[in-house]
Coordinates of C-alpha atoms in Angstrom, one line a residue:
M7 CA 93.5 -26.5 28.4
A8 CA 93.3 -22.1 27.1
S9 CA 90.5 -22.7 24.5
V10 CA 91.4 -19.1 22.0
P11 CA 89.4 -17.3 21.1
S12 CA 89.6 -17.2 17.2
L13 CA 90.8 -13.4 14.9
A14 CA 86.8 -13.8 14.2
S15 CA 85.5 -13.3 17.9
T16 CA 88.1 -10.3 18.4
V17 CA 86.8 -8.6 15.4
Q18 CA 83.9 -8.6 16.2
Q19 CA 84.2 -7.7 19.2
R20 CA 85.8 -4.4 18.7
L21 CA 82.2 -3.6 16.5
A22 CA 80.0 -4.7 18.7
D23 CA 81.8 -1.5 20.8
G24 CA 82.3 0.7 17.8
L25 CA 78.6 0.3 17.4
S26 CA 77.6 0.5 20.8
A27 CA 80.1 3.6 21.5
A28 CA 78.3 5.6 17.7
L29 CA 74.5 3.9 18.1
P30 CA 73.9 3.4 22.2
D31 CA 70.7 2.3 20.2
A32 CA 71.7 -0.4 18.7
A33 CA 73.6 -1.6 21.2
S34 CA 72.4 -5.0 20.6
A35 CA 72.8 -5.0 16.7
D36 CA 74.9 -8.2 15.0
P37 CA 78.2 -6.6 12.6
L38 CA 77.4 -9.7 10.9
L39 CA 80.5 -10.6 10.6
R40 CA 82.5 -12.4 6.9
R41 CA 85.2 -14.1 6.0
S42 CA 86.2 -11.5 2.6
D43 CA 87.9 -12.5 -0.7
R44 CA 88.5 -7.9 -1.4
A45 CA 89.5 -7.8 2.6
D46 CA 90.8 -10.7 5.6
F47 CA 86.8 -10.4 7.3
Q48 CA 83.4 -8.1 5.6
A49 CA 81.0 -7.0 7.9
N50 CA 77.6 -6.0 6.9
G51 CA 75.1 -5.4 9.6
I52 CA 75.0 -1.5 8.6
L53 CA 73.0 -2.1 6.2
A54 CA 70.7 -3.3 7.7
L55 CA 71.3 -1.2 10.8
A56 CA 70.6 2.0 8.7
K57 CA 67.0 0.5 7.5
Q58 CA 66.1 0.6 11.1
L59 CA 67.4 3.4 12.3
K60 CA 66.3 5.3 9.3
G61 CA 69.0 6.9 8.1
N62 CA 72.5 7.0 5.4
P63 CA 74.3 3.7 6.1
R64 CA 77.5 4.8 4.9
E65 CA 77.7 8.0 7.1
L66 CA 76.4 5.0 9.8
A67 CA 79.7 3.2 9.2
T68 CA 82.0 6.0 8.8
K69 CA 80.8 6.8 12.6
V70 CA 80.9 2.9 14.0
V71 CA 84.7 3.7 12.2
E72 CA 85.7 6.3 13.8
A73 CA 84.3 5.0 17.6
I74 CA 86.4 2.0 17.4
P75 CA 90.2 2.5 19.4
A76 CA 92.9 2.2 17.6
N77 CA 94.5 -1.4 18.8
D78 CA 96.7 -4.0 18.2
V79 CA 94.6 -6.1 16.4
L80 CA 92.6 -3.9 13.4
K81 CA 94.8 -2.4 11.2
E82 CA 92.8 -1.0 7.9
I83 CA 88.8 -0.6 8.2
E84 CA 87.6 0.8 4.5
V85 CA 84.0 1.7 4.4
S86 CA 82.5 0.8 0.8
G87 CA 80.0 0.6 -1.7
P88 CA 76.2 1.1 0.4
G89 CA 78.0 1.2 3.5
F90 CA 79.5 -2.4 3.9
L91 CA 83.5 -2.4 6.3
N92 CA 86.1 -4.0 4.3
I93 CA 88.1 -5.5 7.7
T94 CA 91.9 -6.0 8.1
V95 CA 94.1 -7.6 10.7
T96 CA 97.7 -6.8 11.4
D97 CA 100.3 -9.5 10.5
S98 CA 101.3 -10.0 14.7
A99 CA 97.3 -10.3 15.2
I100 CA 97.1 -13.6 12.7
I101 CA 100.8 -14.4 14.2
D102 CA 99.8 -14.8 18.6
T103 CA 96.4 -15.7 17.6
L104 CA 98.5 -18.7 16.2
A105 CA 100.9 -19.5 19.3
A106 CA 98.1 -18.5 21.7
R107 CA 96.7 -22.3 19.3
A108 CA 99.9 -23.7 19.1
A109 CA 100.5 -23.9 23.0
D110 CA 97.6 -26.1 23.1
A111 CA 97.4 -29.2 23.2
R112 CA 93.6 -29.0 22.1
L113 CA 95.0 -25.9 19.6
G114 CA 93.0 -23.9 21.2
V115 CA 89.1 -24.8 21.1
P116 CA 86.9 -24.7 23.3
F117 CA 85.0 -27.2 25.0
N118 CA 81.0 -26.6 24.5
E119 CA 80.2 -25.0 27.2
S120 CA 76.4 -26.4 26.9
A121 CA 77.4 -29.4 26.1
G122 CA 75.1 -32.8 26.9
T123 CA 75.2 -37.0 26.9
T124 CA 74.6 -38.3 22.9
V125 CA 73.7 -41.8 22.3
I126 CA 74.4 -43.3 18.9
D127 CA 73.1 -45.3 17.2
Y128 CA 75.3 -46.5 13.5
A129 CA 77.0 -49.2 12.3
Q130 CA 74.0 -52.0 11.9
P131 CA 74.1 -54.9 11.0
N132 CA 71.8 -57.8 11.1
V133 CA 72.8 -61.1 12.6
A134 CA 73.5 -63.6 9.9
K135 CA 73.6 -62.1 7.4
E136 CA 76.4 -60.6 5.0
M137 CA 77.5 -56.7 5.4
H138 CA 77.6 -55.3 2.0
V139 CA 77.4 -51.9 0.7
G140 CA 73.8 -50.5 1.6
H141 CA 76.2 -51.2 5.1
L142 CA 79.0 -49.1 4.9
R143 CA 77.6 -45.0 5.4
S144 CA 75.6 -45.6 9.1
A145 CA 79.3 -47.0 10.2
V146 CA 81.3 -44.3 8.8
I147 CA 79.1 -41.5 9.3
G148 CA 78.6 -42.8 12.8
A149 CA 82.0 -43.0 14.6
A150 CA 82.9 -39.9 12.5
M151 CA 80.2 -37.8 14.8
V152 CA 81.5 -39.6 17.5
E153 CA 85.0 -38.5 17.5
I154 CA 83.6 -35.1 17.1
L155 CA 81.1 -34.8 20.2
E156 CA 83.6 -36.5 22.2
F157 CA 85.4 -33.8 21.1
T158 CA 83.4 -31.6 21.8
G159 CA 83.3 -32.2 25.4
E160 CA 79.7 -34.2 25.2
T161 CA 79.3 -37.2 26.8
V162 CA 79.0 -40.0 23.6
V163 CA 77.6 -43.7 24.6
R164 CA 78.1 -45.3 21.6
R165 CA 74.9 -48.3 20.4
H166 CA 75.1 -51.3 17.3
H167 CA 71.0 -51.8 17.1
I168 CA 72.1 -55.3 15.1
G169 CA 68.7 -57.2 14.4
D170 CA 69.8 -59.9 16.1
W171 CA 65.6 -60.8 16.2
G172 CA 63.0 -61.8 13.9
T173 CA 61.2 -64.8 12.3
Q174 CA 64.3 -66.1 10.4
F175 CA 66.0 -67.0 13.2
G176 CA 63.2 -70.4 13.4
M177 CA 64.2 -71.4 10.4
L178 CA 68.2 -70.5 11.0
I179 CA 67.9 -72.6 15.1
Q180 CA 65.5 -75.6 13.3
F181 CA 68.0 -76.1 11.1
L182 CA 70.6 -76.6 13.3
I183 CA 68.9 -78.7 15.2
E184 CA 68.9 -81.2 12.4
H185 CA 72.2 -80.5 11.1
P186 CA 74.8 -79.7 13.9
H187 CA 77.7 -80.1 12.7
E188 CA 76.4 -77.1 10.5
L189 CA 78.4 -73.5 12.3
D190 CA 82.1 -75.8 13.5
H191 CA 84.8 -74.3 13.1
S192 CA 88.2 -76.1 10.8
S193 CA 90.8 -75.9 14.1
E194 CA 90.8 -74.8 16.7
A195 CA 92.8 -71.3 16.0
E196 CA 91.2 -68.6 16.1
V197 CA 88.1 -68.3 13.4
S198 CA 88.9 -65.8 10.7
G199 CA 85.6 -63.7 9.9
E200 CA 85.5 -65.0 6.4
E201 CA 85.1 -68.2 8.0
A202 CA 82.8 -67.6 10.0
M203 CA 80.2 -65.8 7.5
S204 CA 81.1 -68.6 4.5
N205 CA 79.5 -70.5 7.4
L206 CA 76.6 -68.7 8.2
N207 CA 76.8 -68.0 4.5
R208 CA 75.8 -71.7 3.9
L209 CA 73.7 -72.6 6.8
Y210 CA 71.4 -69.4 5.9
K211 CA 70.3 -70.5 1.4
A212 CA 69.6 -73.9 3.4
S213 CA 67.4 -73.4 5.3
R214 CA 66.4 -70.9 3.3
A215 CA 66.2 -73.9 0.3
L216 CA 64.2 -76.9 2.7
F217 CA 61.8 -74.1 4.8
D218 CA 60.7 -73.2 0.8
S219 CA 60.8 -77.1 -0.7
D220 CA 60.1 -78.8 3.2
E221 CA 55.9 -77.3 4.3
E222 CA 56.9 -80.2 7.3
F223 CA 60.6 -78.4 7.9
K224 CA 58.5 -75.5 7.5
T225 CA 56.6 -76.1 10.0
R226 CA 59.2 -77.1 12.8
A227 CA 60.8 -73.8 11.9
R228 CA 58.1 -72.2 12.6
A229 CA 56.7 -73.6 16.5
R230 CA 61.2 -73.3 17.0
V231 CA 59.7 -69.2 16.3
V232 CA 57.1 -69.9 19.1
D233 CA 60.6 -71.5 21.4
L234 CA 62.5 -68.4 20.8
Q235 CA 60.4 -65.7 21.9
A236 CA 59.0 -67.1 25.1
G237 CA 62.8 -67.7 26.1
D238 CA 63.4 -71.5 25.3
E239 CA 66.9 -72.1 27.0
E240 CA 68.0 -75.0 25.0
T241 CA 66.4 -72.3 21.6
L242 CA 69.0 -69.2 22.7
A243 CA 71.7 -70.5 23.6
L244 CA 71.4 -71.5 19.3
W245 CA 70.6 -68.9 18.4
Q246 CA 73.6 -66.7 20.9
R247 CA 76.0 -69.6 18.6
F248 CA 74.4 -66.8 15.5
V249 CA 75.0 -63.7 17.0
D250 CA 78.8 -65.2 18.3
E251 CA 79.6 -66.7 14.9
S252 CA 77.8 -63.0 13.1
K253 CA 80.2 -61.8 15.7
I254 CA 84.0 -63.4 14.6
Y255 CA 82.3 -61.8 10.7
F256 CA 80.8 -58.2 12.2
Y257 CA 84.3 -57.4 14.2
S258 CA 86.3 -58.7 10.8
V259 CA 84.4 -56.5 8.2
F260 CA 85.3 -53.0 11.9
D261 CA 88.4 -53.9 12.0
K262 CA 88.8 -53.8 8.6
L263 CA 87.5 -50.4 7.8
D264 CA 90.0 -49.2 11.3
M265 CA 87.0 -49.0 13.4
D266 CA 86.5 -49.1 17.7
I267 CA 84.0 -51.6 17.7
R268 CA 83.5 -52.4 21.5
D269 CA 81.3 -55.7 23.3
G270 CA 80.0 -53.8 25.0
D271 CA 77.8 -50.9 22.8
V272 CA 76.3 -53.7 20.5
V273 CA 73.1 -54.2 21.9
G274 CA 70.7 -55.3 19.5
E275 CA 66.8 -55.0 18.4
S276 CA 67.1 -58.7 21.5
G277 CA 68.1 -56.2 23.5
Y278 CA 65.2 -54.7 24.4
N279 CA 62.5 -57.5 24.6
D280 CA 61.9 -57.5 27.9
M281 CA 59.7 -54.1 27.7
L282 CA 58.2 -54.4 25.3
Q283 CA 55.0 -55.0 26.9
E284 CA 55.7 -52.6 29.4
T285 CA 56.1 -50.1 26.2
C286 CA 53.2 -51.2 25.1
R287 CA 50.9 -50.8 28.1
I288 CA 52.4 -47.1 28.7
L289 CA 50.9 -46.3 25.9
E290 CA 47.4 -48.0 25.3
E291 CA 47.1 -46.7 29.0
S292 CA 48.4 -42.6 28.5
G293 CA 45.5 -42.6 25.0
V294 CA 49.0 -42.3 23.0
A295 CA 48.5 -45.5 21.0
V296 CA 44.4 -47.2 20.5
R297 CA 43.2 -50.5 19.3
S298 CA 42.9 -50.3 15.8
E299 CA 41.4 -53.8 14.2
G300 CA 42.8 -55.7 17.1
A301 CA 46.6 -54.0 16.4
L302 CA 48.5 -51.6 18.9
C303 CA 48.0 -48.4 16.5
V304 CA 49.7 -44.6 17.0
F305 CA 47.4 -42.2 14.5
F306 CA 49.0 -39.4 13.0
D307 CA 47.0 -36.2 11.1
D308 CA 50.4 -36.0 7.9
V309 CA 50.7 -39.4 7.4
K310 CA 48.2 -41.2 4.5
G311 CA 48.9 -43.0 2.6
P312 CA 48.1 -43.3 -1.5
D313 CA 43.6 -43.7 -0.8
G314 CA 44.1 -40.5 1.8
N315 CA 43.7 -42.4 4.7
P316 CA 46.1 -42.1 7.9
V317 CA 49.3 -44.7 8.2
P318 CA 48.6 -45.3 11.6
L319 CA 52.5 -47.0 13.1
I320 CA 52.3 -50.0 14.5
V321 CA 53.5 -50.7 18.2
Q322 CA 51.8 -54.6 18.2
K323 CA 50.5 -56.6 16.5
S324 CA 46.5 -58.3 16.1
D325 CA 48.4 -61.9 16.4
G326 CA 50.0 -60.3 19.2
G327 CA 54.0 -60.1 17.0
F328 CA 56.1 -57.1 17.9
G329 CA 57.1 -54.5 14.6
Y330 CA 60.4 -52.7 14.9
A331 CA 58.0 -50.1 16.7
A332 CA 58.1 -51.5 19.4
T333 CA 61.4 -52.1 19.6
D334 CA 62.8 -48.5 18.8
L335 CA 60.3 -47.3 21.5
S336 CA 61.8 -49.4 24.5
A337 CA 65.6 -47.8 23.4
I338 CA 64.9 -44.3 23.1
R339 CA 63.0 -45.6 26.9
D340 CA 66.2 -47.1 27.8
R341 CA 68.4 -44.1 26.2
V342 CA 66.7 -41.2 28.0
Q343 CA 65.7 -43.7 31.2
N344 CA 68.7 -45.9 32.0
L345 CA 70.9 -43.7 30.3
K346 CA 70.5 -40.5 30.9
A347 CA 70.2 -38.7 27.3
T348 CA 69.9 -35.4 26.5
S349 CA 70.3 -36.4 22.2
L350 CA 69.9 -39.1 20.3
L351 CA 71.6 -39.1 17.5
Y352 CA 69.9 -42.1 14.7
V353 CA 72.4 -42.0 11.5
V354 CA 69.2 -44.4 9.9
D355 CA 69.5 -45.0 6.0
A356 CA 67.4 -41.6 4.8
R357 CA 64.8 -44.6 3.4
Q358 CA 63.5 -45.1 7.4
S359 CA 62.8 -41.8 8.0
L360 CA 59.4 -41.6 7.7
H361 CA 59.5 -44.2 10.1
F362 CA 61.7 -43.0 12.5
K363 CA 59.2 -39.8 12.7
M364 CA 56.6 -41.6 13.4
V365 CA 58.0 -43.0 16.4
F366 CA 59.9 -39.7 17.7
E367 CA 56.5 -37.8 17.9
T368 CA 55.5 -40.8 19.4
A369 CA 57.9 -40.3 22.5
R370 CA 57.1 -36.7 22.5
R371 CA 53.7 -37.6 23.1
A372 CA 54.5 -40.6 25.8
G373 CA 56.6 -37.7 26.9
W374 CA 60.1 -39.7 26.8
L375 CA 60.6 -37.3 24.3
N376 CA 60.3 -33.8 25.8
D377 CA 62.4 -30.1 25.5
E378 CA 65.6 -31.3 26.9
V379 CA 65.8 -34.5 25.7
K380 CA 66.0 -34.0 21.7
A381 CA 65.9 -37.2 19.5
V382 CA 67.6 -36.8 15.5
Q383 CA 67.4 -38.9 12.5
L384 CA 70.5 -38.4 10.7
A385 CA 69.3 -39.8 7.0
F386 CA 72.6 -40.2 4.6
G387 CA 71.6 -41.7 1.2
T388 CA 72.1 -44.3 -1.3
V389 CA 75.7 -46.2 -2.5
L390 CA 76.0 -45.3 -6.5
G391 CA 77.5 -46.8 -9.3
K392 CA 79.8 -45.5 -12.1
D393 CA 77.0 -45.4 -14.0
G394 CA 74.5 -43.1 -11.7
K395 CA 72.2 -46.3 -10.3
P396 CA 73.1 -47.8 -6.6
F397 CA 75.7 -49.9 -7.0
K398 CA 75.2 -53.8 -7.7
T399 CA 77.8 -56.2 -9.1
R400 CA 77.6 -57.2 -12.6
E401 CA 74.7 -60.0 -12.3
G402 CA 73.1 -57.8 -9.9
E403 CA 73.9 -58.7 -6.5
T404 CA 74.7 -55.9 -3.8
V405 CA 78.7 -55.4 -3.4
R406 CA 79.4 -57.3 -1.2
L407 CA 81.7 -54.5 1.6
V408 CA 84.7 -56.3 2.4
D409 CA 85.4 -57.4 -1.0
L410 CA 85.0 -52.6 -2.2
L411 CA 87.4 -52.0 0.7
D412 CA 90.0 -54.3 -0.4
E413 CA 89.6 -53.2 -3.3
A414 CA 90.0 -50.3 -2.7
I415 CA 93.7 -51.0 -0.3
D416 CA 94.6 -52.9 -3.4
R417 CA 94.0 -49.8 -6.0
A418 CA 96.1 -47.3 -3.1
S419 CA 99.1 -49.8 -2.5
A420 CA 99.5 -49.2 -6.1
V421 CA 98.9 -45.5 -5.9
V422 CA 101.7 -45.9 -2.7
R423 CA 103.6 -48.5 -3.4
E424 CA 104.6 -45.9 -7.7
K425 CA 105.7 -42.4 -5.5
A426 CA 106.6 -44.9 -2.2
Q427 CA 111.0 -43.6 -2.6
D428 CA 112.4 -45.8 1.1
L429 CA 109.1 -48.1 2.2
T430 CA 109.5 -51.5 3.1
E431 CA 106.8 -53.6 1.1
A432 CA 105.5 -54.6 5.1
E433 CA 105.3 -50.6 5.3
I434 CA 103.6 -50.7 1.8
A435 CA 101.1 -53.1 2.8
E436 CA 100.1 -51.3 5.8
R437 CA 99.8 -47.6 4.6
G438 CA 97.6 -48.7 1.3
A439 CA 94.9 -50.1 3.8
Q440 CA 95.6 -46.4 5.5
V441 CA 95.1 -44.5 2.7
G442 CA 93.4 -46.7 0.7
I443 CA 90.5 -47.2 4.2
G444 CA 90.6 -43.4 4.1
A445 CA 89.1 -42.9 0.6
V446 CA 86.2 -44.9 1.5
K447 CA 85.7 -43.0 4.4
Y448 CA 87.2 -39.3 2.6
A449 CA 84.0 -40.2 -0.6
D450 CA 80.8 -40.7 1.6
L451 CA 82.4 -37.7 4.5
S452 CA 83.2 -35.5 1.9
T453 CA 80.1 -35.1 0.7
S454 CA 76.8 -34.1 2.6
A455 CA 74.9 -37.1 4.5
A456 CA 71.5 -36.9 3.1
R457 CA 73.0 -36.8 -0.5
D458 CA 73.7 -39.8 -2.9
Y459 CA 77.3 -40.4 -4.3
K460 CA 78.3 -42.4 -6.3
F461 CA 81.6 -44.9 -5.0
D462 CA 84.3 -44.6 -7.8
L463 CA 87.2 -46.0 -6.9
D464 CA 89.5 -44.0 -9.5
Q465 CA 88.6 -41.0 -8.0
M466 CA 89.1 -41.5 -4.3
V467 CA 92.5 -43.0 -4.4
S468 CA 93.7 -40.4 -6.4
L469 CA 96.4 -37.9 -5.6
N470 CA 94.6 -34.9 -6.7
G471 CA 91.3 -32.8 -6.4
D472 CA 89.1 -33.2 -2.6
T473 CA 90.0 -36.5 -1.7
S474 CA 91.8 -37.8 1.3
V475 CA 94.4 -39.3 -0.3
Y476 CA 95.5 -35.3 -1.6
L477 CA 95.1 -34.2 2.5
Q478 CA 97.6 -37.4 3.9
Y479 CA 100.3 -36.2 1.1
A480 CA 100.3 -32.7 2.0
Y481 CA 100.6 -33.6 5.1
A482 CA 103.4 -36.1 5.0
R483 CA 105.3 -33.6 2.7
I484 CA 104.8 -31.2 6.0
Q485 CA 106.1 -33.7 7.7
S486 CA 109.5 -34.1 5.8
I487 CA 109.7 -30.9 5.6
L488 CA 109.8 -30.7 10.0
R489 CA 112.3 -34.1 9.2
K490 CA 115.0 -31.7 6.3
A491 CA 114.9 -29.0 8.8
G492 CA 118.3 -29.5 10.9
D493 CA 119.1 -27.7 13.7
A494 CA 115.6 -25.0 12.7
K495 CA 113.3 -25.4 14.8
P496 CA 109.8 -23.9 14.3
V497 CA 109.2 -20.5 16.1
A498 CA 106.3 -18.1 16.0
H499 CA 107.5 -14.7 14.9
R500 CA 105.0 -12.1 15.1
E501 CA 107.3 -8.9 14.2
L502 CA 107.8 -10.5 11.0
G503 CA 105.5 -9.0 7.8
L504 CA 104.0 -12.2 5.6
A505 CA 102.8 -12.8 2.3
A506 CA 99.5 -12.8 0.8
S507 CA 99.6 -17.1 0.8
E508 CA 100.7 -17.0 4.9
R509 CA 97.6 -14.3 5.9
A510 CA 95.2 -16.8 3.9
L511 CA 97.2 -19.7 5.8
G512 CA 97.2 -18.1 9.0
L513 CA 93.2 -17.2 8.6
H514 CA 92.0 -20.9 8.6
L515 CA 93.9 -22.2 10.8
D516 CA 92.4 -19.8 12.8
G517 CA 88.6 -21.3 12.1
F518 CA 89.5 -25.0 13.2
G519 CA 87.3 -24.0 16.8
E520 CA 84.3 -22.1 15.5
L521 CA 83.9 -25.1 12.3
I522 CA 84.3 -28.2 14.4
A523 CA 81.5 -26.1 17.2
E524 CA 79.3 -26.0 13.4
T525 CA 80.1 -29.4 12.8
A526 CA 78.4 -31.0 15.9
A527 CA 75.7 -28.0 16.7
E528 CA 74.5 -28.9 12.8
Y529 CA 75.9 -33.6 12.9
A530 CA 77.7 -32.1 9.6
P531 CA 80.8 -34.0 9.0
H532 CA 80.5 -32.6 5.7
K533 CA 81.7 -29.6 6.7
L534 CA 85.0 -30.3 8.4
A535 CA 86.2 -32.4 5.5
A536 CA 85.7 -29.4 3.1
Y537 CA 87.7 -27.3 5.4
L538 CA 90.3 -29.9 5.7
Y539 CA 90.7 -29.5 2.1
Q540 CA 90.6 -26.2 2.2
L541 CA 93.7 -25.9 4.3
A542 CA 95.3 -29.0 3.1
S543 CA 94.3 -26.6 -1.0
H544 CA 96.0 -22.6 1.3
Y545 CA 98.9 -24.5 2.0
T546 CA 99.9 -25.7 -1.4
T547 CA 99.5 -22.4 -2.9
F548 CA 101.8 -21.3 0.6
Y549 CA 105.1 -24.4 -0.1
S550 CA 104.7 -23.5 -4.3
E551 CA 105.0 -19.2 -3.5
C552 CA 106.8 -19.4 -0.2
P553 CA 110.3 -20.7 0.5
V554 CA 110.2 -22.9 3.5
L555 CA 114.0 -24.1 3.9
K556 CA 115.4 -22.0 1.8
A557 CA 113.3 -19.0 3.4
D558 CA 115.5 -15.3 3.5
T559 CA 115.9 -15.3 7.4
P560 CA 116.8 -17.6 9.4
E561 CA 114.1 -15.6 11.5
Q562 CA 111.9 -16.1 9.0
V563 CA 113.2 -20.5 8.5
E564 CA 111.2 -20.5 11.1
N565 CA 107.8 -18.5 10.8
R566 CA 107.5 -20.3 8.4
L567 CA 108.4 -23.9 9.7
F568 CA 105.5 -22.7 12.7
L569 CA 103.2 -22.3 10.3
C570 CA 103.8 -25.6 8.9
E571 CA 103.8 -27.8 12.4
L572 CA 100.5 -26.2 13.2
T573 CA 98.6 -27.2 9.4
A574 CA 100.5 -30.1 9.7
R575 CA 98.2 -30.9 14.0
T576 CA 95.4 -29.7 12.5
L577 CA 95.5 -31.3 9.4
H578 CA 96.2 -34.2 12.1
Q579 CA 93.6 -33.4 14.2
G580 CA 90.8 -33.3 12.3
M581 CA 91.6 -36.0 9.7
A582 CA 91.1 -39.0 13.7
L583 CA 88.2 -37.5 14.3
L584 CA 86.7 -38.2 10.2
G585 CA 88.0 -42.0 11.0
I586 CA 91.5 -41.3 8.9
R587 CA 95.6 -42.1 9.6
T588 CA 98.1 -39.5 8.2
P589 CA 100.6 -41.3 7.6
E590 CA 104.0 -39.4 8.2
R591 CA 105.9 -40.8 5.2
L592 CA 104.2 -41.6 2.2

């Protein structure tokens, strides 16, 4: 695996050399290089430097340019305006760098030298409850961050902190004891997720109605919670049936989302029960938490309620019960001490930001988080309907996630069928699922996580605009060209001059490695989505301006096929990191 330095970093280095040769006092100054629409790159670091050295920026800029030795990367450096440098690189340097990327299985993307171990907490459904549109973002954003971080060399531990504990289980288990056949399956065959969920839904509604109307059942249900928390074997065995039935359903939904959820990674709230007492003891003995009106609390100077009084994080209630804070703090202890995490990433709704801020601060005071171990909430906004309000059905219910995904697949299949030339029905169905699920994921991932976004299927499966379908069609179009190329092979020719759209495409391809590093460091998958959309747009311009198979010379055909193939590989790799398929034919 060879990591390939980008042209930007090579140019940066040449400028830095010129700076230290021309201005020894300014050896460590940053040239402040960025892409430019006037040339390939612009450097405007000399302006700040001139202020510092009290010199004329244009004169300094000219000195720096004169101090850069002749080389085969920089074609032209022009001093413009008050002392900007406009830099154009040679065509051969672009092709050389791309050829080095093409020769590497990882497209020359380096591994992160300071990689550690990240535990990602994402995709957290609740046992015995239907997954709705609110569960979509945690799953999609979390799965993309797993892939992106693993690609940079990070060791990633996945954790699905499912809601599998709490008082509602007393009601459910007691009802099952009194109606023992409610979770039975209709046949010995494999149970569908739909059947598992309808069993659970029916049981939940029936037990809830009884709990609300029958005082004696309510008393029995509450006694059953005590048995569950005390670890009574019969009660735990029935609780496990609810967890298992729910998993059949969860896994069917994640399967539809084309996501790999492994059983060993599902560690629900219950997984930390044995640690809760000790977590409380450590916090109380170290003075991080204090008793207040019988409850074990952690106070913060900057967290106050509407009345101006401090709002504490309650780790243990006055009746001895534990809330979410005790579980979350125990999970941090487990992830840091047993899983040896250096980063904890929580992909959780922004509305829980205050809770996590308090939990992380408590963990810092307890010494579980420190300069070596950080915790970050990757907070996400709400999924809105077309009307800009939180997404609901016409009846005002939350939207079932399965219904949403099925509709996306139906819409996408219609688009695929309309465009399909030589696809069988089975292929149309398979591509329809890949395009539909890709559309849903991309709409989510192309929005900055912190922002709300509108769920608009018409827009998502459109062939025009910033959609995954546009990217998938760009990829399929390249595959079609490569199939039609016959004997012509993709070969890089450094001696050829490049058209403007070839240069723009090449420079964008060369930025892939730096973009991946930035996306990983900032936990910002929307930056990768934006890069891929720009890549497809550059390719579309190149394709319309530069004939590939009908280029002027055999060498030019080969060079353009080379650009096509590298674009396809970069699109494929980038889309895979977002969890989106790239069909070879559409």
